[in-house]
CSV table of C-alpha atoms in Angstrom, one decimal:
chain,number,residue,atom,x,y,z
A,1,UNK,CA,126.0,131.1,92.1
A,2,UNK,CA,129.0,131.5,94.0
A,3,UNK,CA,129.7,135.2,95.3
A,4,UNK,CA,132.8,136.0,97.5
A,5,UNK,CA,132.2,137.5,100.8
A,6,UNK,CA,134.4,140.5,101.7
A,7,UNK,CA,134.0,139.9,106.3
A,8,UNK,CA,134.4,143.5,106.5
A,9,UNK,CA,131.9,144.4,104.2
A,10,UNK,CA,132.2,145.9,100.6
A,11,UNK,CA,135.5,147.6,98.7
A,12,UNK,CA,133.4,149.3,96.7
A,13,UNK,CA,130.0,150.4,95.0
A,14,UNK,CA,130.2,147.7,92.6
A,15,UNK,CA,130.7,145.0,95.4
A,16,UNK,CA,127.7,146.0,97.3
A,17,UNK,CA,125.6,145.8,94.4
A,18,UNK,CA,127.0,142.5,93.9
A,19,UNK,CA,126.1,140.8,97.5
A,20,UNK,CA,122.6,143.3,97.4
A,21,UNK,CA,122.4,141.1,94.2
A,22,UNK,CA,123.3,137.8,95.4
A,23,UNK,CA,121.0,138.5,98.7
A,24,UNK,CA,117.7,139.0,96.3
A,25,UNK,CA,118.2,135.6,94.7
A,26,UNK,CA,117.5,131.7,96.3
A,27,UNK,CA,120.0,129.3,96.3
A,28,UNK,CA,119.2,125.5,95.7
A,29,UNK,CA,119.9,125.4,100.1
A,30,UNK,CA,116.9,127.6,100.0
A,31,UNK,CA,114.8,125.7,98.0
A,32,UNK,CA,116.3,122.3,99.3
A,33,UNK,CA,114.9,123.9,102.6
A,34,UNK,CA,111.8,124.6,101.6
A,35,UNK,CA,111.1,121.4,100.0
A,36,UNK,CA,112.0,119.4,103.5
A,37,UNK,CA,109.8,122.0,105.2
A,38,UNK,CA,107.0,121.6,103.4
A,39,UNK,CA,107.4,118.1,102.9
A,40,UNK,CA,108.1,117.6,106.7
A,41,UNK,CA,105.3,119.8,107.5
A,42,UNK,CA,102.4,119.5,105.7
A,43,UNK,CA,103.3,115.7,106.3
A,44,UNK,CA,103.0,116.3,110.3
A,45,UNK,CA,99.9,118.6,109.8
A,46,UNK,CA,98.4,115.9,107.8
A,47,UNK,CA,99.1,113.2,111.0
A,48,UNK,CA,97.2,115.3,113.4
A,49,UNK,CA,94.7,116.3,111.4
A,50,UNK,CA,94.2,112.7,111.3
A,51,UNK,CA,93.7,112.6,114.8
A,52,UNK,CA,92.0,116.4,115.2
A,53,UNK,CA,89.7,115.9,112.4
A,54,UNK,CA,89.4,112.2,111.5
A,55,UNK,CA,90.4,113.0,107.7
A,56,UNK,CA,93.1,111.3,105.4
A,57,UNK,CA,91.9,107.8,106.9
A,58,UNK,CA,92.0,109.0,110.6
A,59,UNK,CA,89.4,108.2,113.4
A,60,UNK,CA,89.3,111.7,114.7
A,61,UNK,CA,89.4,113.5,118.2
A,62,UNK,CA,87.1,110.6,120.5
A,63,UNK,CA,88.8,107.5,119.5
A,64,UNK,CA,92.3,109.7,119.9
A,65,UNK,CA,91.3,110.2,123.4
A,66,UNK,CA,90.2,107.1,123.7
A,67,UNK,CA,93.2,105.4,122.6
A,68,UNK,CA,95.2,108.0,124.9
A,69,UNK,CA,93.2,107.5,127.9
A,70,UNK,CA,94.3,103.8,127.5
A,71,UNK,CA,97.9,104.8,127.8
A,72,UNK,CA,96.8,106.6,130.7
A,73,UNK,CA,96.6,110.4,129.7
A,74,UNK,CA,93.5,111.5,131.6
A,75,UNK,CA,91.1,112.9,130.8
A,76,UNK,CA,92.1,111.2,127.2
A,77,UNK,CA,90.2,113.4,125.0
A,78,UNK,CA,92.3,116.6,126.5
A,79,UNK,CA,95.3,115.1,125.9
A,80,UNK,CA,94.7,113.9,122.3
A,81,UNK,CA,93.9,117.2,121.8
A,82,UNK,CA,97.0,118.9,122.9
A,83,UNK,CA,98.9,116.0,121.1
A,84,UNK,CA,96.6,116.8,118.2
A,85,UNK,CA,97.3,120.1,117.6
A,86,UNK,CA,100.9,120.2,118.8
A,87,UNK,CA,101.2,118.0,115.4
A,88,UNK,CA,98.9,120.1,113.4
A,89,UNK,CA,100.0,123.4,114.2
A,90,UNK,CA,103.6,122.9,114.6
A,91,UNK,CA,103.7,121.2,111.1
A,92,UNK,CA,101.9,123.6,109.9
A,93,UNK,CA,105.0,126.6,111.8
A,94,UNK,CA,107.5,124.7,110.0
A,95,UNK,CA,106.1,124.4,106.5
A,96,UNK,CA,105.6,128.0,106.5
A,97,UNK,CA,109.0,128.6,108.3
A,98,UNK,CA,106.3,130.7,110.4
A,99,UNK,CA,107.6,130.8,114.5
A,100,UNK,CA,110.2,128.1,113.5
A,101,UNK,CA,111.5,127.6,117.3
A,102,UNK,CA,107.7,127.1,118.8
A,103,UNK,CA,106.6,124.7,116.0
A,104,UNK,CA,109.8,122.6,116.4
A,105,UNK,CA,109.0,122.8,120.0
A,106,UNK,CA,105.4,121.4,119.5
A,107,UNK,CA,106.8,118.7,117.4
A,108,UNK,CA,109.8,117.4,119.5
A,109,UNK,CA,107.3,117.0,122.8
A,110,UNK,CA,105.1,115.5,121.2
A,111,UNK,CA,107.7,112.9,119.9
A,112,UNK,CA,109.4,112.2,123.4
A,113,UNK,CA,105.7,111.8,124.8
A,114,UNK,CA,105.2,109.0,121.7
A,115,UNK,CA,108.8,107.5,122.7
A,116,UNK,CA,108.1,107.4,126.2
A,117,UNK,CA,104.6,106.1,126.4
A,118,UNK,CA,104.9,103.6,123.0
A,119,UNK,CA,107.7,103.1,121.6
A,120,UNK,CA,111.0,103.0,124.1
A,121,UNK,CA,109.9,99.2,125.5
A,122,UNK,CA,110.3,98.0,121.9
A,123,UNK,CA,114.1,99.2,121.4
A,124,UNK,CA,115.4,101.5,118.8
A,125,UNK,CA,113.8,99.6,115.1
A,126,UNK,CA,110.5,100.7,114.0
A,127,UNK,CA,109.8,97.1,112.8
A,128,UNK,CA,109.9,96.1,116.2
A,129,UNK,CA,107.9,99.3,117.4
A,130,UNK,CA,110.7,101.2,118.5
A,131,UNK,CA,111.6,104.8,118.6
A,132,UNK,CA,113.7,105.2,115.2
A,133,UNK,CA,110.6,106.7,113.3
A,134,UNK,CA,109.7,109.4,116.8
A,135,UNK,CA,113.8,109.9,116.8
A,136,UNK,CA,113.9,110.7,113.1
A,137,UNK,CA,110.8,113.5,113.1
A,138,UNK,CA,112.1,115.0,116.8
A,139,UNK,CA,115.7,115.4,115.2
A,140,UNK,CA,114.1,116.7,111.9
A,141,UNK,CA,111.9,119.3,114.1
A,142,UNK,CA,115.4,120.4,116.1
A,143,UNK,CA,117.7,120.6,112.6
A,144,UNK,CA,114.8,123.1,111.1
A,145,UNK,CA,115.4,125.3,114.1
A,146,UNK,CA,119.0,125.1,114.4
A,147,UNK,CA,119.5,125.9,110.6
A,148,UNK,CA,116.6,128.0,110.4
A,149,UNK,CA,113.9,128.1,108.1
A,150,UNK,CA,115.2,129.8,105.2
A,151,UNK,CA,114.9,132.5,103.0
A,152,UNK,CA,111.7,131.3,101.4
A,153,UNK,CA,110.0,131.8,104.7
A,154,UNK,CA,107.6,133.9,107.3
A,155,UNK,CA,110.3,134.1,109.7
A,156,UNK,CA,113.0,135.5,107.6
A,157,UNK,CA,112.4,138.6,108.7
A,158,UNK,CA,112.4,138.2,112.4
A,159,UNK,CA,115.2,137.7,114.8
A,160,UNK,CA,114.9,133.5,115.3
A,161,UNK,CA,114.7,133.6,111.3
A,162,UNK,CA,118.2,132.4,110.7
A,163,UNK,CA,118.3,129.7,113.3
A,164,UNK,CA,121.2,129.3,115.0
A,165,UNK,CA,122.0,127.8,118.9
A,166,UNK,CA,120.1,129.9,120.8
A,167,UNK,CA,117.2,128.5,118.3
A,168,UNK,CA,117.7,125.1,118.8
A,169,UNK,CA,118.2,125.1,122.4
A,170,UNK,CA,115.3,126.9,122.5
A,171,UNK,CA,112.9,124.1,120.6
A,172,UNK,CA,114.7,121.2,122.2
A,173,UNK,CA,113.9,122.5,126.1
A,174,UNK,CA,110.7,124.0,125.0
A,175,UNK,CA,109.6,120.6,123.9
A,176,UNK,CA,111.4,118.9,126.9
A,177,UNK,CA,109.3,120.7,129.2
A,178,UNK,CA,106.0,120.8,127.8
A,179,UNK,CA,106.9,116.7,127.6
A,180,UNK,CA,107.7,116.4,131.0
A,181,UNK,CA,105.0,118.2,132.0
A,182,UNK,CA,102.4,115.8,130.5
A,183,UNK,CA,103.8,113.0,131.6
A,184,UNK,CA,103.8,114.2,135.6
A,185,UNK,CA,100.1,115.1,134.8
C-alpha cells in the first residue's frame, strides 16, 4: 500500500487518519524483516546452543573450551562460554528485534574473533576455510542494526528501534572492542 507523505505533516483531518492508518498496518519490508530476523536468529541461537548446551548435534560447553583452549583462549572453557552465549543470546536479540544494537554487537565480535583466530589464514572462500561465511553473518548482524529491526519487533518502541547510523556504529565498535579485548587476553 502505497500512502503519500505530506514532510510537514497532515493538510487535513482526513490525511492524518490516513498515515494513523497506514502506520497501524505491516508492509511486506516488515515482514521481509522479520523473516531474515528470525531466520538469522534463531539460526545463530541454534549455533551456540550447539556449543552452550551440546543440542542440535553439538558437543556442548567442555569440548567447546577444549577446542578454544587449543586456539589458545585460556582458560578455554571461559572463553567458549562468552563465545557461547554471545551467539545464543545475540541471536536470540535479533530474532526478537529485542536490544537490536547489543545483540548485533555480540554477533559481529564473535565473528571477527572466528576470522581472526580460524579462518583469515585460509583467504576469503569458505571452501578453502576462509572468512566469507564469518563476513556474511558479521555484515548481516550490522545491516539489522543499521536498518533497524522493524515494526514487528520489541524494540519498536524504544529509541535504537528504527536503526539508523548512530545504531550501527554503535554494534560495529561494540563488537570491535569486546573482539579486541579477547584477543589481548
Amino acid at each position: 500500500m502505497y500512502t503519500r507523505r505530506n514532510p510537514h505533516g497532515p493538510s487535513s483531518p482526513a490525511d492524518s487518519r490516513a498515515d494513523d492508518a497506514a502506520a497501524r498496518t505491516s508492509s511486506a519490508a516488515d515482514w521481509g524483516l522479520l523473516l531474515l530476523r528470525l531466520t538469522f536468529g534463531l539460526l545463530m541461537a541454534a549455533h551456540g546452543a550447539q556449543k552452550l548446551f551440546g543440542v542440535f548435534g553439538g558437543d556442548g560447553l567442555t569440548a567447546t573450551g577444549r577446542a578454544f583452549a587449543s586456539l589458545g583462549y585460556r582458560p578455554g572453557k571461559v572463553f567458549a562460554l562468552i563465545g557461547s552465549l554471545s551467539e545464543f543470546l545475540g541471536g536470540l536479540g535479533l530474532a526478537l528485534g529485542l536490544l537490536t544494537p547489543l545483540a548485533a554487537a555480540a554477533v559481529i565480535g564473535v565473528m571477527i574473533n572466528a576470522m581472526v583466530t580460524v579462518t583469515a589464514a585460509h583467504g576469503l572462500w569458505e571452501t578453502d576455510g576462509g572468512v566469507e561465511y564469518n563476513v556474511s553473518i558479521a555484515v548481516v548482524a550490522l545491516a539489522v542494526a543499521a536498518i533497524g529491526p522493524g515494526r514487528l519487533s520489541v524494540d519498536r518502541f524504544l529509541p535504537w528501534g528504527r536503526g539508523g547510523w548512530a545504531e550501527a556504529a554503535l554494534a560495529l565498535v561494540l563488537g570491535g572492542v569486546g573482539a579486541a579485548i579477547t584477543l589481548g587476553l
